[in-house]
Amino acid sequence: MNQGSAKFLGLGLAQWLAAALMLQWVWAYNGGPILYGDSGQYLLSAQTCNLLSYRPSGYPLLLLPALWAGGLWPLLWLQAGVTAWLLLRLLRLELNFGPWRSLTAVLGLCLFTTLPWWVVTVMSDLWASLIALAAYMLLFHWGGVGRAERVALTLVLLLGLVSHISAVLILAATLGLLALLGGAGRLLGGTRLKIRGAGAITVCAALIAGGLFFPVANLWQHQTAAPATGAARLALARVAVDGLLLDMLQERCGDPAYYQYSLCAHLKPLEKLLSLPPEKNPTNYCPCSQEGFVTWILNFGRIAPLRDAYVKEGATDAGRTLWDSLLYHPWGHVKAVIKGTWDIYGNSVISPFINGKLATAGIIKRFFPINNYRDFKDARTVKGTLRLEFFNGYLLPLVWLGGAVSLVGLIVLLLGRRLVSRLPEKYFHWARLAAFCLAFTLANALIMYAAVGDHTRYQSRCSWLVAMQPVLILVLALYRRRPAQDGRAN
């Protein structure tokens, strides 16, 4: 390796290290990683190598090095390192950012989006948004990356797809929206998307492989390819809270002309829980909307009809109940999902945008040495001093701003040079990225509301994709008058 190549490699590694460190500032602020209630289940799956039938997931594979090392730092560095690499490559390929502009943009993402919070969280949520970056580069920059990078991007895409079953559905919906966007652009004479054929084939192949992982994993460990009843319970709870189940049960329960659902035996407690007034939501216990709270108690509360019917009694007709409800209220389902998609996307239901059931130090005590437990007890998440409300106070408006800016990017993309013929080419590249991120976050909101409800965590995990668009525009503007300096940096 000559001196010039060594210097270039050294600068690249220094840039990557700086970006990865910035992305972990919440780790330092909190005094440790952030764990949710589900983090313990993922760690247990990694420890026992038993994929849960409720939601088989490949995410525990990433936790194995953490268990071997006796601490969570390998996972956090992996998540930060992969995120930093994806961001730096995207900014270089899409916007031709040099090292300083790229680091400025990453710093903006660290300060003004939810991304750094998910980088240091022991959950699969980060990977559900990283697939957007990996898929984007494969689709639009196939010719700009080498063979090794293509393999790495495909691997990241696969890891994200198998980390949670929702990722498969979200990417499929995004590709559908992308096809519609491309067709609309042609009709309106807008900017062509320029999707690479080999990249599209690779993304579709990864999508199929990721989708097959879940039934195959279930079949391997649980002798059935079908999803567990628990997966249908969450969707069933959402349908019940939307008012699309109770009247069907009231009409059909006891009538021999209809199929007798397992929930018929639990009709009275179901009616009671669905009639709870808003003030019955103890927000300190469940920091969620009224809908989220009722969804939770239907499944896990002291009197939980869905748990009693489908766990204690082992009933198996949750899927049929869902299907019959869809046929009973077809337009009601459509209207509920449209309204719910807006609720979760704009988070108009409840103010905190990064929130959920944070885990206690007991998870660390169970899986790691005692000295890790002592350190984790001093973390802000355990002490209750994480101050999420403060951060949410400015992060949420920035998500709204990002959505508006992304909508502008979509308009620029659709109308193309008819709208702004003198706009520099890099702004059209940004418009394509903004439109893609807007489509991805909309697909996420649609899928997650339809399947679960208005839980803010599910949108928070990818909201940074739209919140980063104002940051990128600002960085473009800040360096606009310094082409020579940035050209030397590039």
GROMACS .gro file of C-alpha atoms in nm:
model
  490
    1MET     CA    1   0.000   0.000   0.000
    2ASN     CA    2   0.147   0.337  -0.105
    3GLN     CA    3   0.155   0.643   0.118
    4GLY     CA    4  -0.145   0.808  -0.053
    5SER     CA    5  -0.363   0.499  -0.012
    6ALA     CA    6  -0.262   0.460   0.352
    7LYS     CA    7  -0.348   0.824   0.422
    8PHE     CA    8  -0.685   0.787   0.247
    9LEU     CA    9  -0.765   0.470   0.444
   10GLY     CA   10  -0.661   0.635   0.770
   11LEU     CA   11  -0.884   0.938   0.707
   12GLY     CA   12  -1.176   0.708   0.621
   13LEU     CA   13  -1.133   0.508   0.940
   14ALA     CA   14  -1.104   0.826   1.147
   15GLN     CA   15  -1.422   0.962   0.989
   16TRP     CA   16  -1.608   0.635   1.057
   17LEU     CA   17  -1.483   0.622   1.417
   18ALA     CA   18  -1.589   0.983   1.482
   19ALA     CA   19  -1.936   0.917   1.339
   20ALA     CA   20  -1.977   0.594   1.541
   21LEU     CA   21  -1.875   0.771   1.862
   22MET     CA   22  -2.119   1.058   1.803
   23LEU     CA   23  -2.400   0.809   1.746
   24GLN     CA   24  -2.340   0.667   2.095
   25TRP     CA   25  -2.373   0.986   2.296
   26VAL     CA   26  -2.693   0.859   2.458
   27TRP     CA   27  -2.494   0.563   2.593
   28ALA     CA   28  -2.264   0.806   2.776
   29TYR     CA   29  -2.553   1.029   2.884
   30ASN     CA   30  -2.759   0.739   3.019
   31GLY     CA   31  -2.464   0.564   3.180
   32GLY     CA   32  -2.538   0.242   2.992
   33PRO     CA   33  -2.749   0.098   2.711
   34ILE     CA   34  -3.127   0.137   2.701
   35LEU     CA   35  -3.325  -0.182   2.755
   36TYR     CA   36  -3.696  -0.241   2.703
   37GLY     CA   37  -3.913  -0.513   2.845
   38ASP     CA   38  -3.858  -0.718   2.527
   39SER     CA   39  -3.478  -0.695   2.557
   40GLY     CA   40  -3.478  -0.977   2.812
   41GLN     CA   41  -3.668  -1.203   2.571
   42TYR     CA   42  -3.411  -1.139   2.299
   43LEU     CA   43  -3.126  -1.210   2.541
   44LEU     CA   44  -3.299  -1.529   2.655
   45SER     CA   45  -3.336  -1.641   2.294
   46ALA     CA   46  -2.966  -1.577   2.237
   47GLN     CA   47  -2.871  -1.765   2.554
   48THR     CA   48  -3.089  -2.071   2.485
   49CYS     CA   49  -3.073  -2.057   2.102
   50ASN     CA   50  -3.451  -2.101   2.111
   51LEU     CA   51  -3.641  -1.886   1.862
   52LEU     CA   52  -3.969  -1.784   2.018
   53SER     CA   53  -4.272  -1.919   1.834
   54TYR     CA   54  -4.455  -1.593   1.903
   55ARG     CA   55  -4.218  -1.401   1.677
   56PRO     CA   56  -3.911  -1.593   1.557
   57SER     CA   57  -3.636  -1.335   1.516
   58GLY     CA   58  -3.278  -1.328   1.393
   59TYR     CA   59  -3.189  -1.038   1.623
   60PRO     CA   60  -3.066  -1.269   1.904
   61LEU     CA   61  -2.784  -1.374   1.669
   62LEU     CA   62  -2.641  -1.024   1.709
   63LEU     CA   63  -2.659  -1.062   2.088
   64LEU     CA   64  -2.438  -1.372   2.099
   65PRO     CA   65  -2.109  -1.173   2.103
   66ALA     CA   66  -2.247  -0.967   2.393
   67LEU     CA   67  -2.314  -1.283   2.594
   68TRP     CA   68  -1.971  -1.422   2.512
   69ALA     CA   69  -1.802  -1.094   2.609
   70GLY     CA   70  -2.002  -1.060   2.931
   71GLY     CA   71  -2.131  -0.713   2.839
   72LEU     CA   72  -2.344  -0.531   2.583
   73TRP     CA   73  -2.068  -0.319   2.433
   74PRO     CA   74  -2.011  -0.548   2.127
   75LEU     CA   75  -2.375  -0.504   2.024
   76LEU     CA   76  -2.369  -0.126   2.072
   77TRP     CA   77  -2.050  -0.091   1.869
   78LEU     CA   78  -2.191  -0.314   1.598
   79GLN     CA   79  -2.510  -0.106   1.576
   80ALA     CA   80  -2.321   0.223   1.584
   81GLY     CA   81  -2.057   0.102   1.337
   82VAL     CA   82  -2.306  -0.027   1.081
   83THR     CA   83  -2.520   0.288   1.112
   84ALA     CA   84  -2.217   0.516   1.073
   85TRP     CA   85  -2.097   0.326   0.764
   86LEU     CA   86  -2.440   0.335   0.599
   87LEU     CA   87  -2.483   0.707   0.664
   88LEU     CA   88  -2.136   0.806   0.545
   89ARG     CA   89  -2.163   0.602   0.226
   90LEU     CA   90  -2.513   0.731   0.154
   91LEU     CA   91  -2.409   1.094   0.199
   92ARG     CA   92  -2.109   1.042  -0.029
   93LEU     CA   93  -2.297   0.855  -0.301
   94GLU     CA   94  -2.619   1.056  -0.300
   95LEU     CA   95  -2.507   1.411  -0.218
   96ASN     CA   96  -2.131   1.394  -0.283
   97PHE     CA   97  -2.057   1.507   0.072
   98GLY     CA   98  -1.695   1.517   0.174
   99PRO     CA   99  -1.566   1.418   0.521
  100TRP     CA  100  -1.649   1.743   0.698
  101ARG     CA  101  -1.992   1.784   0.547
  102SER     CA  102  -2.072   1.420   0.626
  103LEU     CA  103  -1.965   1.454   0.990
  104THR     CA  104  -2.165   1.777   1.020
  105ALA     CA  105  -2.472   1.595   0.890
  106VAL     CA  106  -2.418   1.302   1.129
  107LEU     CA  107  -2.381   1.546   1.418
  108GLY     CA  108  -2.713   1.702   1.321
  109LEU     CA  109  -2.878   1.361   1.319
  110CYS     CA  110  -2.734   1.287   1.662
  111LEU     CA  111  -2.874   1.607   1.810
  112PHE     CA  112  -3.208   1.647   1.634
  113THR     CA  113  -3.346   1.299   1.558
  114THR     CA  114  -3.432   0.981   1.747
  115LEU     CA  115  -3.153   0.784   1.572
  116PRO     CA  116  -2.890   0.788   1.854
  117TRP     CA  117  -3.152   0.666   2.101
  118TRP     CA  118  -3.215   0.353   1.896
  119VAL     CA  119  -2.846   0.295   1.823
  120VAL     CA  120  -2.787   0.223   2.195
  121THR     CA  121  -3.114   0.038   2.259
  122VAL     CA  122  -3.104  -0.341   2.288
  123MET     CA  123  -3.395  -0.398   2.052
  124SER     CA  124  -3.442  -0.487   1.687
  125ASP     CA  125  -3.604  -0.148   1.616
  126LEU     CA  126  -3.288   0.015   1.477
  127TRP     CA  127  -3.254  -0.252   1.209
  128ALA     CA  128  -3.610  -0.194   1.094
  129SER     CA  129  -3.497   0.151   0.973
  130LEU     CA  130  -3.145   0.059   0.856
  131ILE     CA  131  -3.303  -0.156   0.586
  132ALA     CA  132  -3.425   0.169   0.428
  133LEU     CA  133  -3.066   0.294   0.380
  134ALA     CA  134  -2.933  -0.042   0.261
  135ALA     CA  135  -3.219  -0.092   0.015
  136TYR     CA  136  -3.186   0.265  -0.114
  137MET     CA  137  -2.818   0.226  -0.197
  138LEU     CA  138  -2.874  -0.110  -0.365
  139LEU     CA  139  -3.161   0.029  -0.571
  140PHE     CA  140  -3.008   0.358  -0.678
  141HIS     CA  141  -2.631   0.323  -0.640
  142TRP     CA  142  -2.561  -0.033  -0.752
  143GLY     CA  143  -2.303   0.087  -1.002
  144GLY     CA  144  -2.137   0.322  -0.753
  145VAL     CA  145  -2.034   0.058  -0.500
  146GLY     CA  146  -1.792  -0.230  -0.534
  147ARG     CA  147  -1.867  -0.599  -0.509
  148ALA     CA  148  -1.765  -0.619  -0.143
  149GLU     CA  149  -1.993  -0.327  -0.053
  150ARG     CA  150  -2.282  -0.485  -0.240
  151VAL     CA  151  -2.238  -0.800  -0.033
  152ALA     CA  152  -2.219  -0.595   0.288
  153LEU     CA  153  -2.531  -0.394   0.200
  154THR     CA  154  -2.721  -0.713   0.118
  155LEU     CA  155  -2.612  -0.865   0.450
  156VAL     CA  156  -2.734  -0.559   0.642
  157LEU     CA  157  -3.061  -0.575   0.450
  158LEU     CA  158  -3.107  -0.943   0.538
  159LEU     CA  159  -3.022  -0.885   0.906
  160GLY     CA  160  -3.280  -0.609   0.922
  161LEU     CA  161  -3.546  -0.816   0.748
  162VAL     CA  162  -3.507  -1.116   0.979
  163SER     CA  163  -3.481  -0.902   1.293
  164HIS     CA  164  -3.858  -0.848   1.307
  165ILE     CA  165  -4.139  -0.978   1.089
  166SER     CA  166  -4.279  -0.628   1.040
  167ALA     CA  167  -3.964  -0.525   0.846
  168VAL     CA  168  -4.056  -0.761   0.561
  169LEU     CA  169  -4.403  -0.611   0.527
  170ILE     CA  170  -4.276  -0.253   0.553
  171LEU     CA  171  -4.014  -0.295   0.281
  172ALA     CA  172  -4.264  -0.470   0.053
  173ALA     CA  173  -4.512  -0.183   0.102
  174THR     CA  174  -4.233   0.070   0.036
  175LEU     CA  175  -4.141  -0.097  -0.292
  176GLY     CA  176  -4.508  -0.080  -0.391
  177LEU     CA  177  -4.519   0.293  -0.311
  178LEU     CA  178  -4.194   0.338  -0.502
  179ALA     CA  179  -4.348   0.176  -0.811
  180LEU     CA  180  -4.645   0.413  -0.785
  181LEU     CA  181  -4.408   0.707  -0.741
  182GLY     CA  182  -4.212   0.609  -1.050
  183GLY     CA  183  -4.530   0.579  -1.256
  184ALA     CA  184  -4.661   0.915  -1.135
  185GLY     CA  185  -4.327   1.078  -1.214
  186ARG     CA  186  -4.339   0.954  -1.573
  187LEU     CA  187  -4.693   1.083  -1.621
  188LEU     CA  188  -4.608   1.426  -1.478
  189GLY     CA  189  -4.273   1.454  -1.653
  190GLY     CA  190  -4.077   1.451  -1.329
  191THR     CA  191  -3.729   1.332  -1.246
  192ARG     CA  192  -3.667   0.968  -1.331
  193LEU     CA  193  -3.592   0.746  -1.033
  194LYS     CA  194  -3.312   0.556  -1.217
  195ILE     CA  195  -3.353   0.230  -1.026
  196ARG     CA  196  -3.078  -0.018  -1.112
  197GLY     CA  197  -3.209  -0.350  -1.240
  198ALA     CA  198  -2.948  -0.563  -1.059
  199GLY     CA  199  -3.013  -0.368  -0.739
  200ALA     CA  200  -3.389  -0.420  -0.767
  201ILE     CA  201  -3.340  -0.795  -0.820
  202THR     CA  202  -3.110  -0.813  -0.517
  203VAL     CA  203  -3.354  -0.625  -0.292
  204CYS     CA  204  -3.646  -0.841  -0.405
  205ALA     CA  205  -3.443  -1.160  -0.350
  206ALA     CA  206  -3.349  -1.043   0.000
  207LEU     CA  207  -3.713  -0.960   0.067
  208ILE     CA  208  -3.822  -1.312  -0.033
  209ALA     CA  209  -3.544  -1.472   0.174
  210GLY     CA  210  -3.632  -1.255   0.475
  211GLY     CA  211  -3.999  -1.343   0.442
  212LEU     CA  212  -3.923  -1.716   0.426
  213PHE     CA  213  -3.709  -1.698   0.739
  214PHE     CA  214  -4.004  -1.671   0.976
  215PRO     CA  215  -4.213  -1.973   0.868
  216VAL     CA  216  -3.897  -2.184   0.821
  217ALA     CA  217  -3.763  -2.087   1.165
  218ASN     CA  218  -4.100  -2.164   1.321
  219LEU     CA  219  -4.120  -2.498   1.140
  220TRP     CA  220  -3.767  -2.590   1.249
  221GLN     CA  221  -3.819  -2.526   1.619
  222HIS     CA  222  -4.192  -2.557   1.672
  223GLN     CA  223  -4.309  -2.801   1.402
  224THR     CA  224  -4.549  -2.552   1.248
  225ALA     CA  225  -4.492  -2.289   0.982
  226ALA     CA  226  -4.798  -2.092   1.089
  227PRO     CA  227  -4.751  -1.790   1.317
  228ALA     CA  228  -4.847  -1.836   1.680
  229THR     CA  229  -5.187  -1.726   1.809
  230GLY     CA  230  -5.014  -1.448   2.000
  231ALA     CA  231  -4.939  -1.264   1.675
  232ALA     CA  232  -5.310  -1.249   1.596
  233ARG     CA  233  -5.391  -1.133   1.950
  234LEU     CA  234  -5.220  -0.798   1.901
  235ALA     CA  235  -5.408  -0.727   1.580
  236LEU     CA  236  -5.730  -0.851   1.740
  237ALA     CA  237  -5.683  -0.608   2.030
  238ARG     CA  238  -5.636  -0.321   1.787
  239VAL     CA  239  -5.954  -0.417   1.602
  240ALA     CA  240  -6.145  -0.438   1.929
  241VAL     CA  241  -6.028  -0.095   2.044
  242ASP     CA  242  -6.123   0.052   1.706
  243GLY     CA  243  -6.482  -0.062   1.775
  244LEU     CA  244  -6.482  -0.320   1.497
  245LEU     CA  245  -6.535  -0.638   1.698
  246LEU     CA  246  -6.778  -0.597   1.985
  247ASP     CA  247  -7.098  -0.546   1.785
  248MET     CA  248  -7.021  -0.851   1.570
  249LEU     CA  249  -6.974  -1.065   1.882
  250GLN     CA  250  -7.287  -0.924   2.045
  251GLU     CA  251  -7.490  -1.018   1.740
  252ARG     CA  252  -7.344  -1.362   1.679
  253CYS     CA  253  -7.258  -1.504   2.022
  254GLY     CA  254  -7.530  -1.747   2.121
  255ASP     CA  255  -7.677  -1.763   1.773
  256PRO     CA  256  -7.633  -2.122   1.644
  257ALA     CA  257  -7.639  -1.995   1.286
  258TYR     CA  258  -7.292  -1.849   1.336
  259TYR     CA  259  -6.954  -1.986   1.435
  260GLN     CA  260  -6.908  -1.961   1.813
  261TYR     CA  261  -6.593  -1.761   1.882
  262SER     CA  262  -6.375  -1.825   2.185
  263LEU     CA  263  -6.423  -1.463   2.292
  264CYS     CA  264  -6.796  -1.523   2.338
  265ALA     CA  265  -6.719  -1.667   2.681
  266HIS     CA  266  -6.542  -1.341   2.772
  267LEU     CA  267  -6.792  -1.095   2.629
  268LYS     CA  268  -6.875  -0.916   2.955
  269PRO     CA  269  -6.516  -0.831   3.058
  270LEU     CA  270  -6.450  -0.730   2.697
  271GLU     CA  271  -6.744  -0.487   2.708
  272LYS     CA  272  -6.624  -0.351   3.041
  273LEU     CA  273  -6.269  -0.283   2.924
  274LEU     CA  274  -6.376  -0.127   2.595
  275SER     CA  275  -6.597   0.121   2.781
  276LEU     CA  276  -6.320   0.260   3.005
  277PRO     CA  277  -6.322   0.642   3.010
  278PRO     CA  278  -5.992   0.819   2.925
  279GLU     CA  279  -5.922   0.918   3.286
  280LYS     CA  280  -5.887   0.549   3.371
  281ASN     CA  281  -5.557   0.541   3.182
  282PRO     CA  282  -5.282   0.555   3.448
  283THR     CA  283  -5.018   0.724   3.233
  284ASN     CA  284  -4.747   0.681   3.495
  285TYR     CA  285  -4.797   0.305   3.469
  286CYS     CA  286  -4.854   0.292   3.093
  287PRO     CA  287  -4.709   0.600   2.914
  288CYS     CA  288  -4.934   0.555   2.612
  289SER     CA  289  -5.260   0.671   2.459
  290GLN     CA  290  -5.599   0.548   2.574
  291GLU     CA  291  -5.602   0.315   2.274
  292GLY     CA  292  -5.257   0.182   2.361
  293PHE     CA  293  -5.354   0.132   2.724
  294VAL     CA  294  -5.671  -0.064   2.643
  295THR     CA  295  -5.482  -0.271   2.386
  296TRP     CA  296  -5.235  -0.359   2.659
  297ILE     CA  297  -5.489  -0.457   2.923
  298LEU     CA  298  -5.687  -0.667   2.675
  299ASN     CA  299  -5.375  -0.882   2.638
  300PHE     CA  300  -5.188  -0.853   2.966
  301GLY     CA  301  -5.407  -0.691   3.234
  302ARG     CA  302  -5.552  -0.853   3.546
  303ILE     CA  303  -5.875  -0.922   3.358
  304ALA     CA  304  -5.749  -0.979   3.004
  305PRO     CA  305  -6.005  -1.144   2.773
  306LEU     CA  306  -5.754  -1.214   2.498
  307ARG     CA  307  -5.502  -1.368   2.736
  308ASP     CA  308  -5.772  -1.575   2.907
  309ALA     CA  309  -5.914  -1.702   2.578
  310TYR     CA  310  -5.599  -1.754   2.374
  311VAL     CA  311  -5.338  -1.836   2.638
  312LYS     CA  312  -5.508  -1.993   2.938
  313GLU     CA  313  -5.771  -2.177   2.735
  314GLY     CA  314  -5.550  -2.247   2.434
  315ALA     CA  315  -5.805  -2.126   2.178
  316THR     CA  316  -5.695  -2.109   1.814
  317ASP     CA  317  -5.965  -1.905   1.640
  318ALA     CA  318  -5.808  -1.557   1.673
  319GLY     CA  319  -5.725  -1.550   1.303
  320ARG     CA  320  -6.079  -1.649   1.207
  321THR     CA  321  -6.224  -1.385   1.440
  322LEU     CA  322  -6.008  -1.123   1.269
  323TRP     CA  323  -6.114  -1.235   0.922
  324ASP     CA  324  -6.483  -1.239   1.010
  325SER     CA  325  -6.449  -0.890   1.158
  326LEU     CA  326  -6.293  -0.770   0.834
  327LEU     CA  327  -6.588  -0.907   0.636
  328TYR     CA  328  -6.837  -0.765   0.888
  329HIS     CA  329  -6.690  -0.411   0.880
  330PRO     CA  330  -6.487  -0.378   0.554
  331TRP     CA  331  -6.504   0.001   0.526
  332GLY     CA  332  -6.477   0.043   0.901
  333HIS     CA  333  -6.137  -0.128   0.888
  334VAL     CA  334  -6.022   0.092   0.602
  335LYS     CA  335  -6.124   0.413   0.782
  336ALA     CA  336  -5.972   0.297   1.113
  337VAL     CA  337  -5.635   0.213   0.954
  338ILE     CA  338  -5.624   0.542   0.762
  339LYS     CA  339  -5.697   0.740   1.078
  340GLY     CA  340  -5.459   0.528   1.284
  341THR     CA  341  -5.181   0.566   1.027
  342TRP     CA  342  -5.203   0.942   1.068
  343ASP     CA  343  -5.212   0.909   1.448
  344ILE     CA  344  -4.896   0.702   1.463
  345TYR     CA  345  -4.721   0.898   1.186
  346GLY     CA  346  -4.792   1.242   1.326
  347ASN     CA  347  -4.804   1.110   1.683
  348SER     CA  348  -5.111   1.323   1.748
  349VAL     CA  349  -5.230   1.075   2.012
  350ILE     CA  350  -4.972   1.140   2.282
  351SER     CA  351  -4.675   1.373   2.318
  352PRO     CA  352  -4.374   1.156   2.409
  353PHE     CA  353  -4.216   1.019   2.092
  354ILE     CA  354  -3.948   0.797   2.245
  355ASN     CA  355  -4.120   0.596   2.510
  356GLY     CA  356  -4.215   0.248   2.611
  357LYS     CA  357  -4.172  -0.003   2.887
  358LEU     CA  358  -3.812   0.056   2.994
  359ALA     CA  359  -3.650  -0.244   3.158
  360THR     CA  360  -3.499  -0.259   3.505
  361ALA     CA  361  -3.152  -0.368   3.607
  362GLY     CA  362  -3.279  -0.720   3.664
  363ILE     CA  363  -3.218  -0.809   3.300
  364ILE     CA  364  -2.847  -0.731   3.336
  365LYS     CA  365  -2.829  -0.926   3.662
  366ARG     CA  366  -2.974  -1.233   3.494
  367PHE     CA  367  -2.743  -1.247   3.192
  368PHE     CA  368  -2.418  -1.069   3.282
  369PRO     CA  369  -2.156  -1.060   3.560
  370ILE     CA  370  -2.241  -0.884   3.886
  371ASN     CA  371  -2.012  -0.586   3.816
  372ASN     CA  372  -2.221  -0.502   3.506
  373TYR     CA  373  -2.530  -0.509   3.726
  374ARG     CA  374  -2.381  -0.261   3.972
  375ASP     CA  375  -2.291  -0.023   3.688
  376PHE     CA  376  -2.632  -0.051   3.525
  377LYS     CA  377  -2.812   0.032   3.852
  378ASP     CA  378  -2.667   0.383   3.823
  379ALA     CA  379  -2.802   0.437   3.471
  380ARG     CA  380  -3.061   0.709   3.416
  381THR     CA  381  -3.314   0.457   3.284
  382VAL     CA  382  -3.312   0.281   3.619
  383LYS     CA  383  -3.313   0.600   3.826
  384GLY     CA  384  -3.592   0.750   3.618
  385THR     CA  385  -3.389   1.056   3.517
  386LEU     CA  386  -3.366   0.995   3.142
  387ARG     CA  387  -3.581   1.309   3.084
  388LEU     CA  388  -3.757   1.170   2.779
  389GLU     CA  389  -4.025   1.438   2.796
  390PHE     CA  390  -3.759   1.709   2.755
  391PHE     CA  391  -3.605   1.547   2.447
  392ASN     CA  392  -3.945   1.462   2.302
  393GLY     CA  393  -4.040   1.827   2.342
  394TYR     CA  394  -3.816   1.929   2.053
  395LEU     CA  395  -3.770   1.599   1.867
  396LEU     CA  396  -4.138   1.562   1.782
  397PRO     CA  397  -4.177   1.906   1.615
  398LEU     CA  398  -3.864   1.829   1.414
  399VAL     CA  399  -4.033   1.512   1.289
  400TRP     CA  400  -4.328   1.722   1.172
  401LEU     CA  401  -4.085   1.964   1.004
  402GLY     CA  402  -3.907   1.669   0.844
  403GLY     CA  403  -4.234   1.533   0.711
  404ALA     CA  404  -4.319   1.870   0.557
  405VAL     CA  405  -3.974   1.907   0.401
  406SER     CA  406  -3.993   1.550   0.268
  407LEU     CA  407  -4.328   1.636   0.109
  408VAL     CA  408  -4.156   1.925  -0.069
  409GLY     CA  409  -3.894   1.679  -0.191
  410LEU     CA  410  -4.171   1.454  -0.323
  411ILE     CA  411  -4.325   1.744  -0.516
  412VAL     CA  412  -3.987   1.837  -0.663
  413LEU     CA  413  -3.937   1.476  -0.768
  414LEU     CA  414  -4.281   1.444  -0.927
  415LEU     CA  415  -4.277   1.776  -1.113
  416GLY     CA  416  -3.907   1.767  -1.185
  417ARG     CA  417  -3.744   2.034  -1.394
  418ARG     CA  418  -4.077   2.177  -1.497
  419LEU     CA  419  -4.097   2.315  -1.144
  420VAL     CA  420  -3.739   2.430  -1.084
  421SER     CA  421  -3.534   2.400  -1.401
  422ARG     CA  422  -3.233   2.584  -1.258
  423LEU     CA  423  -3.205   2.375  -0.941
  424PRO     CA  424  -2.862   2.204  -0.905
  425GLU     CA  425  -2.858   1.828  -0.966
  426LYS     CA  426  -2.771   1.745  -0.605
  427TYR     CA  427  -3.106   1.887  -0.493
  428PHE     CA  428  -3.288   1.644  -0.722
  429HIS     CA  429  -3.084   1.364  -0.563
  430TRP     CA  430  -3.190   1.489  -0.222
  431ALA     CA  431  -3.553   1.504  -0.338
  432ARG     CA  432  -3.538   1.138  -0.440
  433LEU     CA  433  -3.395   1.039  -0.102
  434ALA     CA  434  -3.654   1.250   0.084
  435ALA     CA  435  -3.940   1.097  -0.116
  436PHE     CA  436  -3.810   0.745  -0.050
  437CYS     CA  437  -3.781   0.810   0.325
  438LEU     CA  438  -4.129   0.961   0.329
  439ALA     CA  439  -4.267   0.649   0.158
  440PHE     CA  440  -4.081   0.421   0.399
  441THR     CA  441  -4.207   0.597   0.712
  442LEU     CA  442  -4.563   0.605   0.576
  443ALA     CA  443  -4.541   0.231   0.504
  444ASN     CA  444  -4.412   0.175   0.857
  445ALA     CA  445  -4.702   0.370   1.008
  446LEU     CA  446  -4.957   0.187   0.794
  447ILE     CA  447  -4.827  -0.163   0.868
  448MET     CA  448  -4.762  -0.109   1.237
  449TYR     CA  449  -5.096   0.054   1.307
  450ALA     CA  450  -5.287  -0.214   1.116
  451ALA     CA  451  -5.108  -0.490   1.308
  452VAL     CA  452  -5.068  -0.345   1.658
  453GLY     CA  453  -5.205   0.005   1.713
  454ASP     CA  454  -5.078   0.354   1.787
  455HIS     CA  455  -4.768   0.263   1.990
  456THR     CA  456  -4.528   0.554   1.942
  457ARG     CA  457  -4.216   0.337   1.968
  458TYR     CA  458  -4.286   0.176   1.635
  459GLN     CA  459  -4.281   0.509   1.454
  460SER     CA  460  -4.005   0.661   1.664
  461ARG     CA  461  -3.767   0.392   1.541
  462CYS     CA  462  -3.779   0.525   1.184
  463SER     CA  463  -3.892   0.885   1.228
  464TRP     CA  464  -3.531   0.997   1.202
  465LEU     CA  465  -3.543   0.919   0.829
  466VAL     CA  466  -3.772   1.216   0.768
  467ALA     CA  467  -3.631   1.429   1.052
  468MET     CA  468  -3.289   1.413   0.885
  469GLN     CA  469  -3.411   1.584   0.567
  470PRO     CA  470  -3.404   1.941   0.710
  471VAL     CA  471  -3.057   1.862   0.846
  472LEU     CA  472  -2.933   1.760   0.501
  473ILE     CA  473  -3.082   2.071   0.338
  474LEU     CA  474  -2.920   2.290   0.603
  475VAL     CA  475  -2.580   2.127   0.551
  476LEU     CA  476  -2.615   2.172   0.175
  477ALA     CA  477  -2.689   2.542   0.232
  478LEU     CA  478  -2.407   2.595   0.484
  479TYR     CA  479  -2.143   2.460   0.247
  480ARG     CA  480  -2.297   2.611  -0.066
  481ARG     CA  481  -2.053   2.905  -0.074
  482ARG     CA  482  -1.744   2.693  -0.016
  483PRO     CA  483  -1.711   2.470  -0.323
  484ALA     CA  484  -1.334   2.492  -0.338
  485GLN     CA  485  -1.274   2.393   0.023
  486ASP     CA  486  -1.524   2.112   0.011
  487GLY     CA  487  -1.388   1.999  -0.325
  488ARG     CA  488  -1.047   1.954  -0.163
  489ALA     CA  489  -1.214   1.765   0.122
  490ASN     CA  490  -1.382   1.533  -0.126
   0.00000   0.00000   0.00000
